[in-house]
Amino acid sequence: MCFSASASFVTAGVTGAIGLVVLSRVSDPRELPLAATPLIFAVHQGIEGLLWLNLPSAPDGALSKALTFLYLFFAEAFWPLYAPIAVWLIEPNEKRRRLMAVCLVIGAGVGVYLFWWILGHPYVATIVDGHIVYAAAYRQPVAVGAAYLAATGLPLLLSSQRTVVVLGAIVLAGLLVAYAFYWEAFISVWCFFAAAASTAILCHFEWSRRRRLRTAGA
């Protein structure tokens, strides 16, 4: 979250609560990765909340460095692989699954590359104008950013399920807003918008549950 420790912790609490509700709606093991996404968002936001608390007193301390690494691991290395897997598992259309599999391969490559990048180019987290800015000595190539976008956003838009497409639209809208208005704190702000997408995930599972109930009662 980009604004304060309290905002990060509130976001973590809300998305965590949503995640618990979503998990109660799961009817198939293949749905678990998508259903667990809000809980992972909650952990991610909680990490940044702790970073907010620690940076003012020990910006160069071991805890700040560890929290920065964990936050960036989720933001840059984890999601490009996890997102396409979660959507691929619940997609019933075989043609769309094949397209998502391509995104999954791209995501695996991007995730491994960015994990290596984080290890080889240590980031420094600083609070600037009400945001946490994650900066490294070198910028990643533009092609890597495009591949990241393809891996995390495109599988959602390829889904045959309307609520998943809405989720993809929310994530991409957040990405564009963060890129346009909060460039220096892009990683932090974009992840906040992604966390807000937990509501769309809840809607997806709630509507799926109601559809099953209607089918069972028919």
Short mmCIF file of C-alpha atoms in Angstrom, two decimals:
data_model
loop_
_atom_site.label_atom_id
_atom_site.label_comp_id
_atom_site.label_asym_id
_atom_site.label_seq_id
_atom_site.Cartn_x
_atom_site.Cartn_y
_atom_site.Cartn_z
CA MET A 1 0.00 0.00 0.00
CA CYS A 2 1.32 3.44 -0.81
CA PHE A 3 -0.08 5.81 1.80
CA SER A 4 0.69 4.71 5.38
CA ALA A 5 1.22 1.76 7.72
CA SER A 6 -2.37 1.94 8.92
CA ALA A 7 -3.69 1.91 5.35
CA SER A 8 -1.56 -1.13 4.56
CA PHE A 9 -2.78 -2.99 7.65
CA VAL A 10 -6.43 -2.08 7.00
CA THR A 11 -6.07 -3.33 3.42
CA ALA A 12 -4.43 -6.50 4.73
CA GLY A 13 -7.28 -7.04 7.19
CA VAL A 14 -10.01 -6.48 4.61
CA THR A 15 -8.43 -8.67 1.95
CA GLY A 16 -7.67 -11.33 4.55
CA ALA A 17 -11.32 -11.41 5.64
CA ILE A 18 -12.42 -11.60 2.01
CA GLY A 19 -9.97 -14.43 1.49
CA LEU A 20 -11.46 -16.48 4.31
CA VAL A 21 -14.96 -16.01 2.88
CA VAL A 22 -13.75 -16.94 -0.61
CA LEU A 23 -12.11 -20.14 0.65
CA SER A 24 -15.44 -21.17 2.16
CA ARG A 25 -16.98 -20.95 -1.33
CA VAL A 26 -14.50 -23.37 -2.97
CA SER A 27 -16.13 -26.47 -4.45
CA ASP A 28 -13.22 -27.87 -6.50
CA PRO A 29 -9.53 -28.19 -5.54
CA ARG A 30 -8.60 -26.51 -8.83
CA GLU A 31 -10.20 -23.33 -7.51
CA LEU A 32 -7.89 -23.12 -4.49
CA PRO A 33 -5.07 -21.04 -6.07
CA LEU A 34 -7.48 -18.32 -7.22
CA ALA A 35 -9.42 -18.50 -3.95
CA ALA A 36 -6.20 -18.09 -1.95
CA THR A 37 -5.22 -14.94 -3.87
CA PRO A 38 -6.87 -12.46 -1.44
CA LEU A 39 -5.03 -14.09 1.48
CA ILE A 40 -1.74 -13.72 -0.38
CA PHE A 41 -2.62 -10.08 -1.06
CA ALA A 42 -3.22 -9.69 2.68
CA VAL A 43 0.21 -11.10 3.53
CA HIS A 44 1.77 -8.85 0.90
CA GLN A 45 0.13 -5.73 2.29
CA GLY A 46 1.03 -6.76 5.82
CA ILE A 47 4.68 -6.99 4.82
CA GLU A 48 4.59 -3.44 3.51
CA GLY A 49 2.82 -2.27 6.66
CA LEU A 50 5.71 -3.62 8.71
CA LEU A 51 8.11 -1.90 6.34
CA TRP A 52 6.30 1.40 6.91
CA LEU A 53 6.83 0.98 10.64
CA ASN A 54 10.48 0.00 10.37
CA LEU A 55 11.84 2.38 7.72
CA PRO A 56 11.79 5.63 9.77
CA SER A 57 13.96 4.18 12.54
CA ALA A 58 16.15 1.67 10.68
CA PRO A 59 16.08 2.23 6.90
CA ASP A 60 19.33 0.31 6.39
CA GLY A 61 18.72 -2.35 9.02
CA ALA A 62 18.50 -6.09 8.43
CA LEU A 63 14.74 -6.15 9.03
CA SER A 64 14.08 -3.39 6.49
CA LYS A 65 16.18 -5.23 3.92
CA ALA A 66 14.43 -8.53 4.60
CA LEU A 67 10.96 -6.95 4.36
CA THR A 68 11.94 -5.16 1.15
CA PHE A 69 13.14 -8.44 -0.37
CA LEU A 70 9.96 -10.27 0.66
CA TYR A 71 7.71 -7.54 -0.70
CA LEU A 72 9.55 -7.46 -4.02
CA PHE A 73 9.59 -11.25 -4.26
CA PHE A 74 5.80 -11.32 -4.18
CA ALA A 75 5.38 -8.25 -6.40
CA GLU A 76 7.87 -9.16 -9.11
CA ALA A 77 8.77 -12.86 -9.02
CA PHE A 78 5.72 -14.60 -7.54
CA TRP A 79 2.71 -13.13 -9.35
CA PRO A 80 3.88 -13.65 -12.97
CA LEU A 81 3.84 -17.41 -12.36
CA TYR A 82 1.02 -17.72 -9.84
CA ALA A 83 -1.58 -15.62 -11.69
CA PRO A 84 -1.64 -17.64 -14.95
CA ILE A 85 -1.64 -20.94 -13.02
CA ALA A 86 -4.63 -19.85 -10.92
CA VAL A 87 -6.67 -18.86 -13.97
CA TRP A 88 -5.55 -21.78 -16.14
CA LEU A 89 -6.72 -24.30 -13.55
CA ILE A 90 -10.33 -23.06 -13.56
CA GLU A 91 -10.69 -22.45 -17.30
CA PRO A 92 -13.07 -24.97 -18.96
CA ASN A 93 -12.38 -23.96 -22.57
CA GLU A 94 -9.49 -25.97 -24.01
CA LYS A 95 -8.50 -23.40 -26.63
CA ARG A 96 -8.31 -20.66 -24.02
CA ARG A 97 -6.34 -22.97 -21.73
CA ARG A 98 -3.71 -23.40 -24.43
CA LEU A 99 -3.37 -19.63 -24.78
CA MET A 100 -3.12 -19.30 -21.01
CA ALA A 101 -0.42 -21.97 -21.01
CA VAL A 102 1.66 -19.71 -23.24
CA CYS A 103 1.22 -16.93 -20.67
CA LEU A 104 2.22 -19.39 -17.98
CA VAL A 105 5.49 -20.19 -19.76
CA ILE A 106 6.16 -16.46 -20.16
CA GLY A 107 5.34 -15.94 -16.49
CA ALA A 108 7.74 -18.67 -15.41
CA GLY A 109 10.52 -17.06 -17.40
CA VAL A 110 9.74 -13.59 -16.10
CA GLY A 111 9.45 -14.80 -12.52
CA VAL A 112 12.82 -16.57 -12.61
CA TYR A 113 14.47 -13.59 -14.29
CA LEU A 114 13.05 -11.07 -11.82
CA PHE A 115 14.00 -13.26 -8.87
CA TRP A 116 17.55 -13.31 -10.19
CA TRP A 117 17.33 -9.54 -10.75
CA ILE A 118 16.25 -8.88 -7.15
CA LEU A 119 19.12 -11.00 -5.86
CA GLY A 120 21.68 -9.35 -8.11
CA HIS A 121 20.41 -5.76 -7.90
CA PRO A 122 19.45 -5.07 -4.28
CA TYR A 123 16.60 -2.59 -3.92
CA VAL A 124 16.45 0.20 -1.38
CA ALA A 125 13.04 1.12 0.07
CA THR A 126 12.50 4.73 1.09
CA ILE A 127 9.50 6.83 2.08
CA VAL A 128 9.02 9.70 -0.38
CA ASP A 129 6.00 12.06 -0.35
CA GLY A 130 3.70 9.57 1.34
CA HIS A 131 4.76 6.59 -0.75
CA ILE A 132 7.26 3.79 -0.40
CA VAL A 133 9.64 3.89 -3.35
CA TYR A 134 11.57 0.74 -4.24
CA ALA A 135 14.69 1.71 -6.18
CA ALA A 136 17.61 -0.25 -7.63
CA ALA A 137 20.78 0.99 -9.28
CA TYR A 138 19.59 -0.22 -12.69
CA ARG A 139 16.19 -0.23 -14.37
CA GLN A 140 14.79 -3.41 -15.84
CA PRO A 141 14.46 -3.60 -19.65
CA VAL A 142 11.12 -2.47 -21.08
CA ALA A 143 10.62 -5.92 -22.62
CA VAL A 144 10.59 -7.44 -19.14
CA GLY A 145 7.78 -5.11 -18.09
CA ALA A 146 5.78 -6.06 -21.18
CA ALA A 147 6.29 -9.76 -20.47
CA TYR A 148 5.25 -9.22 -16.84
CA LEU A 149 2.05 -7.54 -18.01
CA ALA A 150 1.32 -10.36 -20.45
CA ALA A 151 1.83 -12.99 -17.77
CA THR A 152 -0.23 -11.35 -15.02
CA GLY A 153 -3.00 -9.59 -16.92
CA LEU A 154 -3.58 -11.40 -20.21
CA PRO A 155 -4.68 -14.78 -18.75
CA LEU A 156 -7.46 -13.02 -16.84
CA LEU A 157 -8.72 -11.29 -19.98
CA LEU A 158 -8.60 -14.58 -21.91
CA SER A 159 -10.96 -16.27 -19.47
CA SER A 160 -14.37 -17.47 -20.63
CA GLN A 161 -15.77 -16.49 -17.23
CA ARG A 162 -17.06 -12.93 -17.07
CA THR A 163 -16.11 -12.24 -13.46
CA VAL A 164 -12.51 -13.28 -14.13
CA VAL A 165 -12.38 -10.88 -17.08
CA VAL A 166 -13.65 -8.11 -14.77
CA LEU A 167 -10.86 -9.03 -12.36
CA GLY A 168 -8.35 -8.67 -15.20
CA ALA A 169 -9.78 -5.28 -16.14
CA ILE A 170 -9.42 -4.07 -12.53
CA VAL A 171 -5.81 -5.25 -12.34
CA LEU A 172 -4.89 -3.65 -15.66
CA ALA A 173 -6.68 -0.40 -14.80
CA GLY A 174 -4.74 -0.26 -11.56
CA LEU A 175 -1.54 -0.92 -13.45
CA LEU A 176 -2.20 1.95 -15.86
CA VAL A 177 -3.21 4.40 -13.11
CA ALA A 178 -0.16 3.52 -11.05
CA TYR A 179 2.10 3.86 -14.07
CA ALA A 180 0.61 7.21 -15.11
CA PHE A 181 0.34 8.97 -11.76
CA TYR A 182 2.64 7.23 -9.29
CA TRP A 183 5.64 6.16 -11.36
CA GLU A 184 8.22 6.49 -8.58
CA ALA A 185 6.15 4.29 -6.26
CA PHE A 186 4.80 2.08 -9.06
CA ILE A 187 5.42 -1.31 -7.41
CA SER A 188 3.74 -0.28 -4.17
CA VAL A 189 0.72 1.48 -5.67
CA TRP A 190 -0.02 -1.16 -8.29
CA CYS A 191 -0.10 -3.90 -5.68
CA PHE A 192 -2.68 -1.87 -3.75
CA PHE A 193 -4.97 -1.81 -6.79
CA ALA A 194 -4.40 -5.53 -7.26
CA ALA A 195 -5.45 -6.09 -3.65
CA ALA A 196 -8.64 -4.14 -4.34
CA ALA A 197 -9.42 -6.76 -6.98
CA SER A 198 -10.11 -9.22 -4.15
CA THR A 199 -13.71 -8.01 -4.26
CA ALA A 200 -13.99 -9.25 -7.84
CA ILE A 201 -12.64 -12.64 -6.75
CA LEU A 202 -15.27 -12.79 -4.01
CA CYS A 203 -18.00 -11.98 -6.55
CA HIS A 204 -16.71 -14.72 -8.85
CA PHE A 205 -16.95 -17.40 -6.19
CA GLU A 206 -20.26 -16.14 -4.79
CA TRP A 207 -21.89 -16.15 -8.23
CA SER A 208 -20.42 -19.58 -8.93
CA ARG A 209 -21.93 -20.85 -5.67
CA ARG A 210 -25.35 -19.43 -6.52
CA ARG A 211 -25.18 -20.93 -9.99
CA ARG A 212 -24.46 -24.36 -8.49
CA LEU A 213 -27.40 -23.98 -6.11
CA ARG A 214 -29.74 -23.05 -8.96
CA THR A 215 -28.52 -26.02 -10.99
CA ALA A 216 -28.97 -28.38 -8.04
CA GLY A 217 -32.50 -27.08 -7.43
CA ALA A 218 -33.56 -27.33 -11.06
#
